[in-house]
PDB file of C-alpha atoms in Angstrom:
ATOM      1  CA  MET A 656      89.984 117.644 111.395  1.00 85.00           C
ATOM      2  CA  LEU A 657      88.810 114.324 109.940  1.00 85.00           C
ATOM      3  CA  ARG A 658      88.787 110.429 111.227  1.00 86.00           C
ATOM      4  CA  LEU A 659      89.499 107.900 108.838  1.00 89.00           C
ATOM      5  CA  THR A 660      89.473 104.387 109.087  1.00 89.00           C
ATOM      6  CA  PRO A 661      90.043 102.408 105.806  1.00 92.00           C
ATOM      7  CA  ASP A 662      87.730  99.371 105.149  1.00 93.00           C
ATOM      8  CA  ALA A 663      89.949  96.326 106.650  1.00 92.00           C
ATOM      9  CA  ALA A 664      88.205  93.708 104.144  1.00 95.00           C
ATOM     10  CA  ARG A 665      89.494  96.099 100.998  1.00 95.00           C
ATOM     11  CA  TYR A 666      92.804  97.452 102.279  1.00 95.00           C
ATOM     12  CA  ARG A 667      94.479  94.524 103.524  1.00 94.00           C
ATOM     13  CA  THR A 668      98.152  95.636 103.373  1.00 93.00           C
ATOM     14  CA  GLY A 669     100.247  98.020 104.655  1.00 87.00           C
ATOM     15  CA  ALA A 670     101.080  99.398 100.937  1.00 89.00           C
ATOM     16  CA  GLN A 671      97.360  99.178 100.394  1.00 94.00           C
ATOM     17  CA  THR A 672      96.664 101.170 103.624  1.00 92.00           C
ATOM     18  CA  SER A 673      99.286 103.617 102.497  1.00 89.00           C
ATOM     19  CA  ASP A 674      98.359 104.072  98.864  1.00 92.00           C
ATOM     20  CA  TYR A 675      94.481 105.067 100.550  1.00 94.00           C
ATOM     21  CA  TYR A 676      95.728 107.918 102.621  1.00 93.00           C
ATOM     22  CA  ARG A 677      98.219 109.141  99.688  1.00 92.00           C
ATOM     23  CA  ARG A 678      95.125 109.212  97.370  1.00 95.00           C
ATOM     24  CA  VAL A 679      92.961 110.679 100.216  1.00 96.00           C
ATOM     25  CA  LEU A 680      95.488 113.679 101.071  1.00 95.00           C
ATOM     26  CA  ALA A 681      95.936 114.466  97.242  1.00 96.00           C
ATOM     27  CA  ALA A 682      92.058 114.621  96.950  1.00 97.00           C
ATOM     28  CA  LEU A 683      92.035 117.100  99.990  1.00 96.00           C
ATOM     29  CA  ARG A 684      95.195 119.312  98.886  1.00 95.00           C
ATOM     30  CA  GLU A 685      92.965 119.826  95.941  1.00 97.00           C
ATOM     31  CA  VAL A 686      90.135 121.344  97.518  1.00 97.00           C
ATOM     32  CA  PRO A 687      90.347 125.239  97.033  1.00 97.00           C
ATOM     33  CA  ALA A 688      89.259 125.960 100.862  1.00 97.00           C
ATOM     34  CA  ILE A 689      92.190 123.366 102.234  1.00 96.00           C
ATOM     35  CA  ALA A 690      95.263 125.315 102.803  1.00 95.00           C
ATOM     36  CA  SER A 691      97.109 122.170 103.979  1.00 95.00           C
ATOM     37  CA  ALA A 692      96.416 118.525 104.703  1.00 95.00           C
ATOM     38  CA  ALA A 693      98.471 115.531 106.617  1.00 96.00           C
ATOM     39  CA  ALA A 694      97.726 112.670 108.616  1.00 94.00           C
ATOM     40  CA  VAL A 695      98.981 111.251 111.959  1.00 91.00           C
ATOM     41  CA  THR A 696      97.934 108.304 113.947  1.00 87.00           C
ATOM     42  CA  ALA A 697      96.898 110.539 116.622  1.00 84.00           C
ATOM     43  CA  LEU A 698      96.605 114.036 117.523  1.00 81.00           C
ATOM     44  CA  PRO A 699      98.762 115.759 120.123  1.00 78.00           C
ATOM     45  CA  MET A 700      97.231 115.477 123.417  1.00 77.00           C
ATOM     46  CA  SER A 701      94.994 112.965 122.445  1.00 76.00           C
ATOM     47  CA  THR A 702      94.572 109.602 124.241  1.00 70.00           C
ATOM     48  CA  ILE A 703      92.867 107.832 121.598  1.00 64.00           C
ATOM     49  CA  GLY A 704      93.575 106.462 118.438  1.00 55.00           C
ATOM     50  CA  SER A 705      96.502 104.536 117.381  1.00 53.00           C
ATOM     51  CA  ASP A 706      99.224 105.887 119.693  1.00 57.00           C
ATOM     52  CA  PHE A 707     101.627 103.332 121.483  1.00 82.00           C
ATOM     53  CA  THR A 708     104.822 103.902 123.301  1.00 86.00           C
ATOM     54  CA  ARG A 709     108.286 102.269 122.804  1.00 89.00           C
ATOM     55  CA  PRO A 710     111.531 101.480 124.605  1.00 93.00           C
ATOM     56  CA  TYR A 711     114.395 103.594 123.034  1.00 94.00           C
ATOM     57  CA  TRP A 712     117.708 104.587 123.509  1.00 95.00           C
ATOM     58  CA  PRO A 713     121.044 106.441 121.859  1.00 94.00           C
ATOM     59  CA  GLU A 714     122.467 103.728 119.457  1.00 93.00           C
ATOM     60  CA  GLU A 715     126.122 104.480 120.935  1.00 91.00           C
ATOM     61  CA  ARG A 716     124.412 104.022 124.314  1.00 90.00           C
ATOM     62  CA  PRO A 717     122.917 100.839 125.210  1.00 88.00           C
ATOM     63  CA  PRO A 718     120.727 101.240 128.249  1.00 88.00           C
ATOM     64  CA  GLU A 719     121.964  99.440 131.278  1.00 89.00           C
ATOM     65  CA  GLY A 720     118.597  99.101 132.967  1.00 90.00           C
ATOM     66  CA  ALA A 721     115.142  99.253 131.636  1.00 91.00           C
ATOM     67  CA  PRO A 722     115.196 101.863 128.697  1.00 92.00           C
ATOM     68  CA  ALA A 723     112.810 104.904 128.989  1.00 92.00           C
ATOM     69  CA  ASN A 724     110.064 104.938 126.711  1.00 90.00           C
ATOM     70  CA  ALA A 725     109.104 107.534 124.235  1.00 89.00           C
ATOM     71  CA  ALA A 726     105.263 108.148 122.546  1.00 86.00           C
ATOM     72  CA  ILE A 727     105.312 107.125 118.970  1.00 88.00           C
ATOM     73  CA  ARG A 728     103.037 108.745 116.277  1.00 88.00           C
ATOM     74  CA  MET A 729     103.283 108.101 112.582  1.00 88.00           C
ATOM     75  CA  ALA A 730     102.819 111.350 110.313  1.00 92.00           C
ATOM     76  CA  THR A 731     102.852 111.874 106.861  1.00 93.00           C
ATOM     77  CA  PRO A 732     104.727 114.940 105.041  1.00 93.00           C
ATOM     78  CA  ALA A 733     103.479 118.157 105.825  1.00 93.00           C
ATOM     79  CA  TYR A 734     102.092 117.327 109.503  1.00 95.00           C
ATOM     80  CA  PHE A 735     104.124 119.657 111.170  1.00 95.00           C
ATOM     81  CA  ALA A 736     103.385 122.374 108.601  1.00 94.00           C
ATOM     82  CA  THR A 737      99.936 121.770 108.906  1.00 94.00           C
ATOM     83  CA  LEU A 738      99.782 122.239 112.103  1.00 93.00           C
ATOM     84  CA  GLY A 739     101.773 125.474 112.020  1.00 94.00           C
ATOM     85  CA  LEU A 740     104.617 124.000 114.391  1.00 93.00           C
ATOM     86  CA  PRO A 741     108.263 124.535 113.431  1.00 93.00           C
ATOM     87  CA  VAL A 742     110.789 122.121 113.033  1.00 93.00           C
ATOM     88  CA  VAL A 743     113.691 123.493 115.127  1.00 92.00           C
ATOM     89  CA  SER A 744     116.479 121.728 113.989  1.00 93.00           C
ATOM     90  CA  GLY A 745     116.753 119.032 110.896  1.00 94.00           C
ATOM     91  CA  ARG A 746     113.676 118.497 108.559  1.00 94.00           C
ATOM     92  CA  GLU A 747     110.151 117.482 108.479  1.00 94.00           C
ATOM     93  CA  PHE A 748     109.043 114.246 106.541  1.00 93.00           C
ATOM     94  CA  GLY A 749     109.036 114.285 103.107  1.00 92.00           C
ATOM     95  CA  ASP A 750     107.484 112.097  99.963  1.00 89.00           C
ATOM     96  CA  GLY A 751     110.388 110.283  99.933  1.00 92.00           C
ATOM     97  CA  ASP A 752     110.398 109.060 103.227  1.00 90.00           C
ATOM     98  CA  ASP A 753     108.586 105.862 102.452  1.00 83.00           C
ATOM     99  CA  ALA A 754     109.083 102.104 103.037  1.00 81.00           C
ATOM    100  CA  ALA A 755     111.936 101.683 100.941  1.00 88.00           C
ATOM    101  CA  ALA A 756     113.672 104.858 102.153  1.00 93.00           C
ATOM    102  CA  ARG A 757     116.473 105.226 105.000  1.00 92.00           C
ATOM    103  CA  ARG A 758     114.136 105.240 108.081  1.00 91.00           C
ATOM    104  CA  VAL A 759     113.811 108.876 109.866  1.00 92.00           C
ATOM    105  CA  VAL A 760     112.403 110.361 112.924  1.00 93.00           C
ATOM    106  CA  VAL A 761     111.538 113.404 114.193  1.00 94.00           C
ATOM    107  CA  VAL A 762     112.162 113.904 118.216  1.00 94.00           C
ATOM    108  CA  ASN A 763     110.964 116.481 120.414  1.00 92.00           C
ATOM    109  CA  ALA A 764     113.132 118.737 122.476  1.00 93.00           C
ATOM    110  CA  THR A 765     112.289 116.578 125.566  1.00 93.00           C
ATOM    111  CA  LEU A 766     113.683 113.168 124.001  1.00 94.00           C
ATOM    112  CA  ALA A 767     116.516 115.049 122.430  1.00 95.00           C
ATOM    113  CA  ARG A 768     117.822 116.213 125.740  1.00 95.00           C
ATOM    114  CA  ALA A 769     117.128 113.047 127.490  1.00 94.00           C
ATOM    115  CA  ALA A 770     118.977 110.961 124.560  1.00 94.00           C
ATOM    116  CA  TRP A 771     121.815 113.314 123.732  1.00 95.00           C
ATOM    117  CA  GLY A 772     121.865 116.058 125.960  1.00 95.00           C
ATOM    118  CA  THR A 773     123.066 119.270 124.874  1.00 95.00           C
ATOM    119  CA  ALA A 774     124.521 117.559 121.598  1.00 95.00           C
ATOM    120  CA  ASP A 775     122.766 118.055 118.314  1.00 95.00           C
ATOM    121  CA  PRO A 776     120.426 115.437 117.425  1.00 95.00           C
ATOM    122  CA  VAL A 777     120.477 115.807 113.688  1.00 95.00           C
ATOM    123  CA  GLY A 778     122.333 112.860 112.322  1.00 94.00           C
ATOM    124  CA  GLN A 779     122.067 110.860 115.729  1.00 95.00           C
ATOM    125  CA  ARG A 780     120.740 107.340 115.432  1.00 95.00           C
ATOM    126  CA  LEU A 781     117.896 106.159 117.916  1.00 94.00           C
ATOM    127  CA  MET A 782     117.140 102.624 118.573  1.00 94.00           C
ATOM    128  CA  LEU A 783     113.654 101.761 119.199  1.00 90.00           C
ATOM    129  CA  ASP A 784     112.609  98.585 120.806  1.00 81.00           C
TER     130      ASP A 784
END
């Protein structure tokens, strides 16, 4: 595990910061002793870092009252594979999932059940406040 904080004076925009992380990950993946490398805003079970929560609801069912909250983390491609976590249904983030692409989200089983019950969450639309 490695914790990085880019120099804010040098990396002023989101695009510059994203490029920094892409270059760091590419360099790490070139190291023979490193089997896999990925990045996330906060590690699982971590109470520190850039972790945050947001209200969410299924697009087809707007909340009648206060919506439930979901813990949000931003992750790079290969994050789940790097941690050895299987993706049960759907897919992991890919290199094409960038700012220009259609937005995608990976949800855990608890959120999927809360939002869609027993329906398959793949292809569903989730609204985040």
